[in-house]
Structure formats: C-alpha cells, structure tokens
XYZ file of C-alpha atoms in Angstrom:
562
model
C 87.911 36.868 66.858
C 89.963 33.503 67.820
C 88.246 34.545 71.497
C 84.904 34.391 70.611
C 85.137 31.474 68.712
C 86.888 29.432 71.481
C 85.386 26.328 70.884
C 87.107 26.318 67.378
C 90.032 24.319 69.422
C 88.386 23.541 73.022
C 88.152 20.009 74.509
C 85.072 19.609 76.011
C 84.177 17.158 79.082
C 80.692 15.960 79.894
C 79.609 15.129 83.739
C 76.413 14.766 85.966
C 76.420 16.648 89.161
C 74.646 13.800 90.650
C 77.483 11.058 90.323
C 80.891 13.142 89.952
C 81.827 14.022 93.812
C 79.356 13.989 97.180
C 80.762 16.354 99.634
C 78.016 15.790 102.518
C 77.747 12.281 102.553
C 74.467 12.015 101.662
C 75.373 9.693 98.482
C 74.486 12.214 95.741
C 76.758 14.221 93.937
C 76.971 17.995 94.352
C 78.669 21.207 93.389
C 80.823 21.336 96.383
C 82.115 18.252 95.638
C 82.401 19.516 91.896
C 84.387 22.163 92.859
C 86.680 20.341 94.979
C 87.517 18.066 91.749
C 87.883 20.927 88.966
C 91.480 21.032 89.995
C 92.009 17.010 88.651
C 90.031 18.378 85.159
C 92.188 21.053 84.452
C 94.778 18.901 84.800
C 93.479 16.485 82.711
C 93.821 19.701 79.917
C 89.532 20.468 79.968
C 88.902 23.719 78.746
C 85.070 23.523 79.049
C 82.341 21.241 80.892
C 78.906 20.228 80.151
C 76.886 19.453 82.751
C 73.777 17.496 82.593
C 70.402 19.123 83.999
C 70.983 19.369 87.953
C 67.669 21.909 88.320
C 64.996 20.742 90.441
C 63.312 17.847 88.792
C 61.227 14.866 89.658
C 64.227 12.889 88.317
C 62.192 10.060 86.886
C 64.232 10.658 83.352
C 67.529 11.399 85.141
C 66.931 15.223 85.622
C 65.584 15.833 82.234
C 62.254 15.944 83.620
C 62.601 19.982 85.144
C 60.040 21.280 87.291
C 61.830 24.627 87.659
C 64.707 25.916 85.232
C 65.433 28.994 87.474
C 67.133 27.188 90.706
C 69.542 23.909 91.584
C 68.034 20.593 92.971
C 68.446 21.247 96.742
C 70.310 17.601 96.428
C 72.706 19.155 94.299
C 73.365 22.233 96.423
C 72.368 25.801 96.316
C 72.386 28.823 93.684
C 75.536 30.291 95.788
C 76.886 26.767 95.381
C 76.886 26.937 91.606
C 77.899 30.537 91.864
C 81.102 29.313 93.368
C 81.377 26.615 90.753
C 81.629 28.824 87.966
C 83.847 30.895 89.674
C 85.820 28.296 89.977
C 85.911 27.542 86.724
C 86.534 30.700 85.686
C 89.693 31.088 87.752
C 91.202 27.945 85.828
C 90.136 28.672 82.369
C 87.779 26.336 82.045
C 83.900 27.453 80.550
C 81.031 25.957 81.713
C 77.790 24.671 79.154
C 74.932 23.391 80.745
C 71.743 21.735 79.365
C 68.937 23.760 78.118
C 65.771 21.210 78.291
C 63.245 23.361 76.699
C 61.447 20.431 74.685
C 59.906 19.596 77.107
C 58.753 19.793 81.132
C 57.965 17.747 83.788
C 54.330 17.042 84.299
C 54.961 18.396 87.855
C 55.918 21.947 86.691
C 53.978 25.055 88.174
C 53.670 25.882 84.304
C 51.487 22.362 83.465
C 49.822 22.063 86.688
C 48.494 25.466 85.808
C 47.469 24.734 82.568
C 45.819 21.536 83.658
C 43.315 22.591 86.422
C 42.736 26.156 84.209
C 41.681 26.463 80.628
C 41.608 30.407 80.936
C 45.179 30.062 82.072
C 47.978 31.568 79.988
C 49.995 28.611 80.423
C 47.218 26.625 78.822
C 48.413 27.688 75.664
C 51.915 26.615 76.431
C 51.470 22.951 75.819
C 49.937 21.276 72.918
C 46.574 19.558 73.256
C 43.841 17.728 71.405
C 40.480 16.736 72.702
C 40.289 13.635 71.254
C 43.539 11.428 70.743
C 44.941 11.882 67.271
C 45.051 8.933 65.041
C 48.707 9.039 64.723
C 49.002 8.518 68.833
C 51.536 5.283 68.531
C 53.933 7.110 66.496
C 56.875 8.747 66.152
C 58.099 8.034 69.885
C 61.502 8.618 70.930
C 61.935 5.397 72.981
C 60.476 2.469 70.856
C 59.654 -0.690 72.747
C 59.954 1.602 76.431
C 57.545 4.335 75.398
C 53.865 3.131 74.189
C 52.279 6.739 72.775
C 53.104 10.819 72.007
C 49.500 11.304 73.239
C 47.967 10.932 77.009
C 45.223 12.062 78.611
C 44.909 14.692 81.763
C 41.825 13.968 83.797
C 41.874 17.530 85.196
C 42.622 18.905 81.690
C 39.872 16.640 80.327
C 42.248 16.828 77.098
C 45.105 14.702 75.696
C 48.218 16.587 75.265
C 51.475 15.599 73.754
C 54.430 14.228 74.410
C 57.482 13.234 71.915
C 59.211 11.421 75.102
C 58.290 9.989 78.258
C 54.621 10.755 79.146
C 55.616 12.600 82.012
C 57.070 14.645 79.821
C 54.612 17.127 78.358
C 56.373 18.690 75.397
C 56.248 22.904 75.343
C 54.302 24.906 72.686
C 57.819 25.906 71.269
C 55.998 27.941 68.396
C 54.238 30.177 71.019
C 56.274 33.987 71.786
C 55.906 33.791 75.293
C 57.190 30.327 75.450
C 60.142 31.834 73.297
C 59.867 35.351 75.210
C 60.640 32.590 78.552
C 63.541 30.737 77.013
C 65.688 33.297 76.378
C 64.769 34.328 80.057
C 65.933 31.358 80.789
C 69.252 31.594 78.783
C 69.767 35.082 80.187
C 69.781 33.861 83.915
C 72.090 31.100 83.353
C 74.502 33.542 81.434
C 74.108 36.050 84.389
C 75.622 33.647 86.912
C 78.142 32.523 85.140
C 77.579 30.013 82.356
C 79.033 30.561 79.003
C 76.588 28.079 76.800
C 74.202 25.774 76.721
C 73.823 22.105 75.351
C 70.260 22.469 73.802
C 68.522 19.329 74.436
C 66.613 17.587 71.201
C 66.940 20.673 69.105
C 65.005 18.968 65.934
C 61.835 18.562 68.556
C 62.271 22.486 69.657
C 62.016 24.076 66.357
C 59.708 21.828 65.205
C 55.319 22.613 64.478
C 53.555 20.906 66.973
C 50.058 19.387 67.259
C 47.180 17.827 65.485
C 46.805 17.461 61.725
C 50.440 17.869 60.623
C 50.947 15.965 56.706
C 54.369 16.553 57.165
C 57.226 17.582 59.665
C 57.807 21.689 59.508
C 60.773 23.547 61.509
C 61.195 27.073 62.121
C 64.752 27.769 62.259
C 65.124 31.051 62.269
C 64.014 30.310 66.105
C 67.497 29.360 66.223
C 68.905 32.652 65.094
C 66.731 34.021 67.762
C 68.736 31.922 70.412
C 71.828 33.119 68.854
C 71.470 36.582 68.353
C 70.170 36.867 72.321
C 73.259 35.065 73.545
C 75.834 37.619 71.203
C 73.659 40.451 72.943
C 74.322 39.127 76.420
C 77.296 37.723 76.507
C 80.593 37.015 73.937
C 81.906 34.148 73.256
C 78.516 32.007 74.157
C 77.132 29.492 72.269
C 74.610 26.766 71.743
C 75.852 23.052 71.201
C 72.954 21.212 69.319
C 71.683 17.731 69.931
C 70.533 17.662 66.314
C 70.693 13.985 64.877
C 69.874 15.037 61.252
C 70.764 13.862 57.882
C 73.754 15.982 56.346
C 71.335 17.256 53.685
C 69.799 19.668 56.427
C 72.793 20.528 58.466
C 73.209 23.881 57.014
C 69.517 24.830 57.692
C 71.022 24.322 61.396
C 74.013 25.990 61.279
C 72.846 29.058 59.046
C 74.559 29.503 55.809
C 76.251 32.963 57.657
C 76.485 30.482 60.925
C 73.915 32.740 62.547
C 72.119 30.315 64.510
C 73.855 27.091 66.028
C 77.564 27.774 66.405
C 78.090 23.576 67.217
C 76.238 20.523 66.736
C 76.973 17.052 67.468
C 77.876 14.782 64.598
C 76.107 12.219 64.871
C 76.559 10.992 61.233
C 80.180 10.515 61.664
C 79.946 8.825 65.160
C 77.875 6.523 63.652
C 80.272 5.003 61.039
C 82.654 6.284 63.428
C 81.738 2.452 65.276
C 80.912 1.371 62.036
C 84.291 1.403 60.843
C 85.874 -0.200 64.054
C 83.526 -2.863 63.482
C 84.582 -3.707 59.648
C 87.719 -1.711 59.901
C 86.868 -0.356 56.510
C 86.812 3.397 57.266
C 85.269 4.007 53.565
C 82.071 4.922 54.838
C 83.529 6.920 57.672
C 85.492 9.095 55.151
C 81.717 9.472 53.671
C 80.470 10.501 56.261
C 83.479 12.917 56.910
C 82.704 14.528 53.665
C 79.186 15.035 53.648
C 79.289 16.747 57.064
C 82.501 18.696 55.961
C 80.655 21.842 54.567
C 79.888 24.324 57.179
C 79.795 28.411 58.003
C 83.595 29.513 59.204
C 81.964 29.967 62.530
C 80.392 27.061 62.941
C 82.063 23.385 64.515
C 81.310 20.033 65.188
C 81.149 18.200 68.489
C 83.125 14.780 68.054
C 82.187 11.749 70.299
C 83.023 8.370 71.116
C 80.152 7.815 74.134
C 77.689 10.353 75.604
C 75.106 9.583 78.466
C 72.273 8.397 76.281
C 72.906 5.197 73.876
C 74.714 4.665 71.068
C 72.441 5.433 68.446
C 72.555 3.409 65.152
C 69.788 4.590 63.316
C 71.593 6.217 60.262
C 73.218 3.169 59.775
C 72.295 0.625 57.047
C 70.771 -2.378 58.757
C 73.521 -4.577 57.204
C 75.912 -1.852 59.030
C 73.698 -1.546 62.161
C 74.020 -5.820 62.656
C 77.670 -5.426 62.032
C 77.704 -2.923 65.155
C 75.935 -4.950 67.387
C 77.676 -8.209 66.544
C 80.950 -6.148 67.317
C 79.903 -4.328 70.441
C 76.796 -5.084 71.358
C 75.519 -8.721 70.573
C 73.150 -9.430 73.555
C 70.050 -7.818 73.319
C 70.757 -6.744 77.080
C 73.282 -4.711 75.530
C 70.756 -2.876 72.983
C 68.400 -0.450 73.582
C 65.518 1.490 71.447
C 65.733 -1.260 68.757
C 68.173 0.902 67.521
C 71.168 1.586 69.905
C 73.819 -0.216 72.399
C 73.750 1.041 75.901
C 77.219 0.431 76.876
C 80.498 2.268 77.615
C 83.605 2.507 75.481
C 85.960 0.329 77.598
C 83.728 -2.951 77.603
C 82.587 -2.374 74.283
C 85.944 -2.986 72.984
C 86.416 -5.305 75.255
C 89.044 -3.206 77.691
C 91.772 -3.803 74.901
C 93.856 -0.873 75.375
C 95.295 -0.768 71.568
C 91.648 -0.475 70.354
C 90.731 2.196 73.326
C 93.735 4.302 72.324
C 92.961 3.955 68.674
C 89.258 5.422 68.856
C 90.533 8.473 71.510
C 93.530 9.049 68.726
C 90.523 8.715 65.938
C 87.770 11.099 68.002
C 91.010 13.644 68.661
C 91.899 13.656 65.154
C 88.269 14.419 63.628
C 87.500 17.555 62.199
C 85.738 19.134 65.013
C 85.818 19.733 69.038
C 86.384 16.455 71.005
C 83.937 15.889 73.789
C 85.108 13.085 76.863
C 82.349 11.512 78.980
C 83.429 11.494 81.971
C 85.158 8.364 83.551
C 85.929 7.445 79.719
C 89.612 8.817 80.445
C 89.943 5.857 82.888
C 88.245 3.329 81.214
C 84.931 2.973 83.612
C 82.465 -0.080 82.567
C 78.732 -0.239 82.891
C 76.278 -2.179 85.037
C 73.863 -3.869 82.951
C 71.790 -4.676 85.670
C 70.433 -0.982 85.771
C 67.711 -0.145 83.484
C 67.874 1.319 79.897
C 70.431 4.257 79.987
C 71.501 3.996 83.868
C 74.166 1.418 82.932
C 76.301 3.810 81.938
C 75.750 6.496 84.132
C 77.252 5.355 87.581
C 79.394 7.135 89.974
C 82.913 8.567 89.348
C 85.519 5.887 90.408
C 87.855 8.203 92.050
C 89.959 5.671 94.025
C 89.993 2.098 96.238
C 88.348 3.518 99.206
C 84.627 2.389 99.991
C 82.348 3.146 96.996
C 85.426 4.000 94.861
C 85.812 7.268 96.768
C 82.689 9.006 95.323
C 80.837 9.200 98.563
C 80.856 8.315 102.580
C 77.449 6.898 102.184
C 76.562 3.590 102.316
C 73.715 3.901 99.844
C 74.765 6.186 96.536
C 72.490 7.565 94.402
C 73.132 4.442 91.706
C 75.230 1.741 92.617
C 78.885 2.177 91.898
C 80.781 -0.674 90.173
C 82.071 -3.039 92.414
C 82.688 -6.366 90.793
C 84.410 -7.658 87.753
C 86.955 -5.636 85.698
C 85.699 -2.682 85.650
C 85.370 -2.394 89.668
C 86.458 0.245 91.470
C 88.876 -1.357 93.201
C 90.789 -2.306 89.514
C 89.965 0.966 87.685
C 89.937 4.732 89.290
C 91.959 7.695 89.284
C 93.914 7.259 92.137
C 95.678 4.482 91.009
C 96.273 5.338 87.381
C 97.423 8.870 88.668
C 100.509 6.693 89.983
C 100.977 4.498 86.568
C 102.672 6.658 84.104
C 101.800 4.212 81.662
C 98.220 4.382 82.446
C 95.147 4.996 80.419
C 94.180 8.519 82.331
C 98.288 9.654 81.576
C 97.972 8.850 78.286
C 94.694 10.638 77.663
C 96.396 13.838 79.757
C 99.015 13.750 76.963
C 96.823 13.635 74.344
C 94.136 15.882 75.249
C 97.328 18.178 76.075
C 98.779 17.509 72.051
C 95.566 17.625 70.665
C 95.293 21.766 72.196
C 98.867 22.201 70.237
C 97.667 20.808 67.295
C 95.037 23.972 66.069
C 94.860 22.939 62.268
C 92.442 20.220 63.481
C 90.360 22.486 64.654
C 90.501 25.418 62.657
C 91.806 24.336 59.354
C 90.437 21.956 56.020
C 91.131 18.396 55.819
C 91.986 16.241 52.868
C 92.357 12.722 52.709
C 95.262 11.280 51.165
C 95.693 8.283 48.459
C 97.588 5.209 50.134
C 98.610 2.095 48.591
C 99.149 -0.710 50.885
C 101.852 -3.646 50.362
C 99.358 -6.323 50.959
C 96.684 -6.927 49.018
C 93.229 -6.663 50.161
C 89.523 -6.238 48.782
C 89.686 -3.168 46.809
C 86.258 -2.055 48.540
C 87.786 -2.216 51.555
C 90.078 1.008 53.047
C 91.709 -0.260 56.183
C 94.195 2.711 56.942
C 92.545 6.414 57.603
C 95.596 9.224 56.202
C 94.090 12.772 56.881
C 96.137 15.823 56.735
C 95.122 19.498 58.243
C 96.314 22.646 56.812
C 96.149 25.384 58.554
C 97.742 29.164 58.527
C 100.831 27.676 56.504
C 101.152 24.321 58.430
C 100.345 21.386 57.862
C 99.921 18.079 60.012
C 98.927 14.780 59.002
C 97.172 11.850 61.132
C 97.180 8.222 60.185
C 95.042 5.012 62.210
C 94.828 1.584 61.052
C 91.416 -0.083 62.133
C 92.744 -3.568 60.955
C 93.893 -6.182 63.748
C 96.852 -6.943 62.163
C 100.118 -4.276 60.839
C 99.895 -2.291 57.167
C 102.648 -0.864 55.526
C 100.773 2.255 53.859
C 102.738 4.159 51.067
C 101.682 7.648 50.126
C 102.566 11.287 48.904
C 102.504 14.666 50.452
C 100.522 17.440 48.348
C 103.421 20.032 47.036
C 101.697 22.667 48.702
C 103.771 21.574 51.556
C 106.750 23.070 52.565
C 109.957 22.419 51.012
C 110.678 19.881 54.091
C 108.593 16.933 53.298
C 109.684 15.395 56.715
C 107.095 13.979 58.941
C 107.987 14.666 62.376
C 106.232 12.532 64.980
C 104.594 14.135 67.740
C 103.756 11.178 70.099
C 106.845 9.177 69.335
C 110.941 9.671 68.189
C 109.454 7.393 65.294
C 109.819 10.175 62.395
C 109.651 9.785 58.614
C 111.774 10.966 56.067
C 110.699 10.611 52.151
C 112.204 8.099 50.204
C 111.872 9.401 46.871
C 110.467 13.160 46.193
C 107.771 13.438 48.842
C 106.659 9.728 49.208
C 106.498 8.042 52.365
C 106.822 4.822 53.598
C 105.011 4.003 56.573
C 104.611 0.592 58.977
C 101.598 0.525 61.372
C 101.254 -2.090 64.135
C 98.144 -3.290 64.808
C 95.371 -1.002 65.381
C 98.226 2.063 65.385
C 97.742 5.655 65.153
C 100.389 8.358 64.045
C 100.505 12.254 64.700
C 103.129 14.049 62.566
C 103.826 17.773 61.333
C 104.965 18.581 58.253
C 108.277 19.780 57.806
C 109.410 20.284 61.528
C 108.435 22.037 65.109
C 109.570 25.483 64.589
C 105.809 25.668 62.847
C 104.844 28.339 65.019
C 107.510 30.740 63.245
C 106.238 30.150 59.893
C 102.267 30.246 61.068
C 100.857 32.905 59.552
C 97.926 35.672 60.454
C 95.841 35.677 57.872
C-alpha cells in the first residue's frame, strides 16, 4: 500500500527542459543534458520531477501552447531521448510527472486547423464555438490586463470560438467522449514510456461546461474519476497532481470523498497566507487556512509550495492581506502581474536574507503535505524583470562561473541567463555552493534529506499547540507556528517564528505522548527537556525554526504497523 501511495512522503522538484542543461550547444535545454544532471538531483534527495510541457509547440505561452501531445519538441531532443531519461530516472529512484495540457491547444494543432477549414470534420466538434460573439466575451479571462477576450473569431471557421487563456489558445470541448476517449490516449502513451504521473494543467477549466448561454459555472467531476481509474488500470502507483486553485469548500468534490479521482492537488489556499503570514508574521490566518484544507480522503495529499513557474497568485487573499503582500514582496508594479499576483522568485523577494529563506523552506517542509522545489530555488536564483510577464522567473539553470553560468556553449540561450547584480551567475550557482558547506544548496540537501526521515509529516494528523509567549504582544496577533505530527506511535513537533526579532514560547506536550516528554532536536545538539510535567520552555532567534521528536531517536523501534 505505502508503494502505491508514494507521494504520501516524496519531495517533488519542478524543471523546464528548455533551461535546465543544453548538451549540443545550440542554447536550449534538452534531455541529454537532463540526463547528464539527474545525478546532482538525486543527490540533492529528489524522489520525483515535474517537468513542464517540452512537446512540440509553437512556444508562444512557454510550451503550453501544444501542437502535438504524442512526440518531444525536436529542440528538446527525440522520443528515444526521453526514453533514456526515464530510464534514467528509474535507475536512481526518482519518478517522473509531466504536464498534461488538455485545456487547451495551440491554434496550430492538426486537430483545430481541421476543424477550422471543415465544418463536417469530427474535430469540429472538439472545440467550442458560437456564431456570433457571446455577450459575456470580456470576461472571465485568465490574464487580466494581458488578455483582452475568451472569444475570437476564425476567418476560415467563419465562427468565434473560445478561449479561457491566450487567444491562441483554443480551449478543447472537454465534455465531448472522444475528446475524453483521446486524453486518456494520451495518458496511456506517456505511461507506456515511462512516466509515472501527470501534473494536469488548469484542472477547474477541464472539468468544467463549456460554451454559450451558461447562468452559472457547472463541473463534471466524475471526469476525474475517469482519469483515475484509467491510470490504476495501466499502471500502479500513478497519479494526477491538480492545478486546482479552489476554495476549501469544494476540495473534496476534487479529491473524491473515497479519493477516487485526484490523488494530489496544489494548495493554493495555504500558499497564499503561506506569504501572507511572512508578510505580518501573524501566522493566524495561515493556521486557518491549514485547517480548512486539513480534511481529505486517506489517499489523497497536498502539494506544498513556496514558488512555481507561473506568479504568485494572491487572489484568495483579502485585499487588505493582498496590499500587505505586495508592500512586503512585491511593491513595484513591475513586480506584479494579473492585478492579482507578484512575478518574482523566492530569493529577491525576501530580499536574499538567508534567515528568512531558511525559515519559509523549514515552513514549506514542515506543512502537511508533499513539498515541491522549483528548480534553482535550492540555490537561491533571482529573476530578470526585464523579461515579460512570467519569463522573469524562468531563466536558465546557473550551474557554475563558466560563460552563461554553465547552462550552455552558446552565445545566444534560449532566455537570457542572469548576469548582473546579486543574483548573477557568477555570485550564485551550484558549483560554488557545492564547495561551501555552509551554503544554501547544503543546507537544503540536509533538509530535503531530514524531511524523507521525518514520515509523520507526511502521513500522519497535525495539531497545533497552545503557546504563551514571555512578551506581550497584540492578542490578535500569533507570531510563533508550534505544530506537532503523530504518526504510527511517534510523534514530532515543528516550531518557526515569523517575527524579526527572538520569542521565548512556553507550551505543553499532549499526554498521548510517550512517557519521555524530551524534545530531541533533529537539526541541532540544541534539545529540550521539560521543566515541570511536560512543559517546555523554548527561545527562538529571530526568524528560527526547530525540528524535534518526541521522546528520543530509537522511534523507529516503537513505530508501529497499523
């Protein structure tokens, strides 16, 4: 059981083919270079990647645009070449997601192109048209502010079809069975070679009734549990990782209350006040947020994130929250994107201070859930803010000092790498910090190692714990997070103070602890014994973070099976 559900305690690592490792020189990433780097992930401790689309595309919206979802981009490398990736991956233990963009296709797929220049077509039937444009044209799009309608018009067509993105973007007839019937084809030749899940792009937008005359949004999930129960046929231990950004109220209608269709989702919800609470350092709101996502199938797990490769979005924020956010992280509007986001990476969003950059890893390790690294996160990579919308924070792996920070021998990559400024190449990349034991990319080894010892984070139930700090401070304010795990008889319990200056936090352990009330410290020698019955005393620097176990390290003779 603990082998199909694998992602119960996996770390996850997301990447783009296109700026990871070029092996030809021609200043695009590609598998071979992939493969020549998945040594340096599982040392970093990765047990699976996600890898954005890298199928022949256009590549006006950064691949997401596919014009085929049964080959590679010839830029990226071959079918064999992928082959050999996953082989590769399976030889180090490592599974392999990729993203399933079935939303939507490119506007130069055989599929639309078909169902432009013939109405009799069967692929006419595939997309979603209107003959005149629908009232409701300049709503409801995706990228406010970039993005002007849902509704264009195709000459050849002599119709308007839709689009919830980009209008080069057509959006599928998801409700139709042989655009189902070609999904799970879809699925099934990915699985074939090799992959072991998929990252299902804008999940909400899938499942959801498309076309003209709609009062009110309607979603057929058990299309979901169609996904599902094809991937348990095909292959075990495969799932589907939603990009769902839903209220809490409708998670379960995701998951399945048996967990029968989506075995992970992202929380969004909890990323959100995730930043919200760095902001304020009031992690009220976060705890919240914690609890309203908290009820799910046994089967079923979150996806925690700090940064992913779109922006950060704010919109289930308050706007009082949202400001707070972008005053904090984001306050030019160069910074913002989608009147509703921040289109940076971690590191200069909290301004490369390392105790604040430790503290949010520590926090995303520590959530109740699967943590998922973007890559060149683990070393601290910045963004270039000259590059437009979400390309800021999607340039080239900084691998070392050599020219273009090792990533390629060309002279023109396929975005520019960092070269100036802090977060240059020549200050930040893995060569470098593969020599500093005290650097960021060590650090993260040794916690991304912990974190895989630590299952109760993964598979057990959290509780938070009642503090009472020594100084006084507004009573609608929490300003230390104390979260304890139980799991299979043990017990472990994680502590992070979002304020910029030390707390002394006081607290008790629940009885149902073992007789040992000891903390034992599994970062640090700094261990804590009760002072009276099972309270604990406990003195956080600035911004600090604390990993114990209960009682001591022989857990793993008292663990039980059941």
């Amino acid at each position: 059981m603990i082998n199909d559900l694998w992602y119960k305690n996996a770390v996850v690592y997301c990447l783009s083919v296109a700026t990871y490792m070029d092996a030809n020189g021609d200043g695009i990433g590609d598998f071979k270079g992939l493969v020549r780097r998945l040594d340096y992930l599982q040392g970093l401790g990765i047990t699976a990647l996600w890898l954005m689309p890298f199928q022949p595309s256009p590549n006006r919206d950064d691949g997401y645009d596919v014009a085929d979802y049964y080959g590679v981009d010839p830029r990226y490398g071959t079918l064999g070449d992928f082959v050999e990736f996953t082989h590769g991956c399976k030889q180090r233990g490592m599974r392999v997601l990729i993203d399933l963009v079935v939303n939507h296709t490119s506007d130069q797929h055989s599929w639309f192109r078909l169902a432009c220049s013939d109405p009799k077509s069967k692929h006419r039937d595939w997309y979603v048209w209107s003959d005149a444009k629908p009232k409701n044209a300049e709503t409801g799009m995706v990228f406010p502010g970039v993005q002007k309608t849902t509704w264009s018009y195709q000459k050849d067509a002599r119709a308007y079809y839709f689009h919830r993105f980009y209008d080069f973007q057509p959006d599928l007839n998801t409700a139709h069975p042989d655009v189902q019937a070609e999904i799970l084809k879809i699925m099934g030749f990915w699985l074939q070679l090799g992959v072991d899940g998929f990252r299902m792009d804008a999940v909400p937008f899938v499942i959801a009734k498309k076309g003209i005359g709609l009062k009110r949004p309607s979603e057929k999930y058990d299309m979901l549990r169609t996904f599902s129960e094809f991937l348990s046929w095909r292959k075990s231990g495969a799932i589907i990782l939603g990009e769902a950004n839903v209220v809490p109220k409708t998670d379960m209608a995701y998951f399945g209350d048996a967990g029968e269709r989506l075995q992970m989702m992202f929380n969004f919800d909890v990323n959100q006040h995730l930043f919200y609470a760095m902001a304020s350092g009031d992690c009220r709101p976060l705890m919240k947020a914690m609890n309203e996502t908290n009820p799910r199938p046994a089967t079923a797990q979150w996806g925690l994130f700090l940064r992913n490769h779109d922006e950060l979005d704010l919109g289930r924020l308050s706007e009082k929250q949202r400001q707070a956010v972008f005053t904090a992280f984001g306050p030019d509007k160069n910074m913002q994107l989608y009147n509703r986001g921040i289109r940076r990476r971690l590191a200069p969003m909290l301004q490369g201070d390392r105790r604040r950059l430790e503290l949010a890893y520590s926090l995303m390790l520590t959530l109740p859930g699967t943590p998922i690294i973007r890559y060149g996160d683990e070393i601290g990579m910045g963004d270039n803010l000259d590059l437009p919308e979400r390309n800021c924070a999607r340039t080239p792996m900084q691998w070392s000092t050599e020219p273009q920070g090792g990533f390629t021998k060309s002279d023109k990559p396929i975005l520019p790498v960092i070269s100036d400024g802090a977060y240059a190449y020549s200050h930040v990349n893995v060569a470098q910090q593969r020599r500093d034991p005290n650097s960021l990319l060590n650090w993260m080894e040794r916690m991304v190692r912990m974190r895989k010892e630590v299952p109760e984070i993964g598979w057990g139930d959290f509780t938070f714990l009642d503090i009472k700090s020594a100084k006084k401070t507004d009573s609608k304010i929490a300003l230390v997070l104390v979260m304890r795990y139980e799991w299979r008889n043990n017990a472990v319990v994680c502590i992070h103070n979002l304020a910029a200056d030390p707390q002394e936090v006081r607290f008790f352990l629940p009885a149902s602890d073992s007789q040992d009330s000891t903390l034992i410290n599994l970062l640090s020698e700094e261990h804590s014994r009760p002072e009276k019955g099972r309270r604990h005393c406990i003195l956080l620097e600035a911004y600090g973070y604390r990993w114990f176990r209960v009682g001591g390290l022989d857990y793993l003779l008292k663990r039980s099976d059941n």
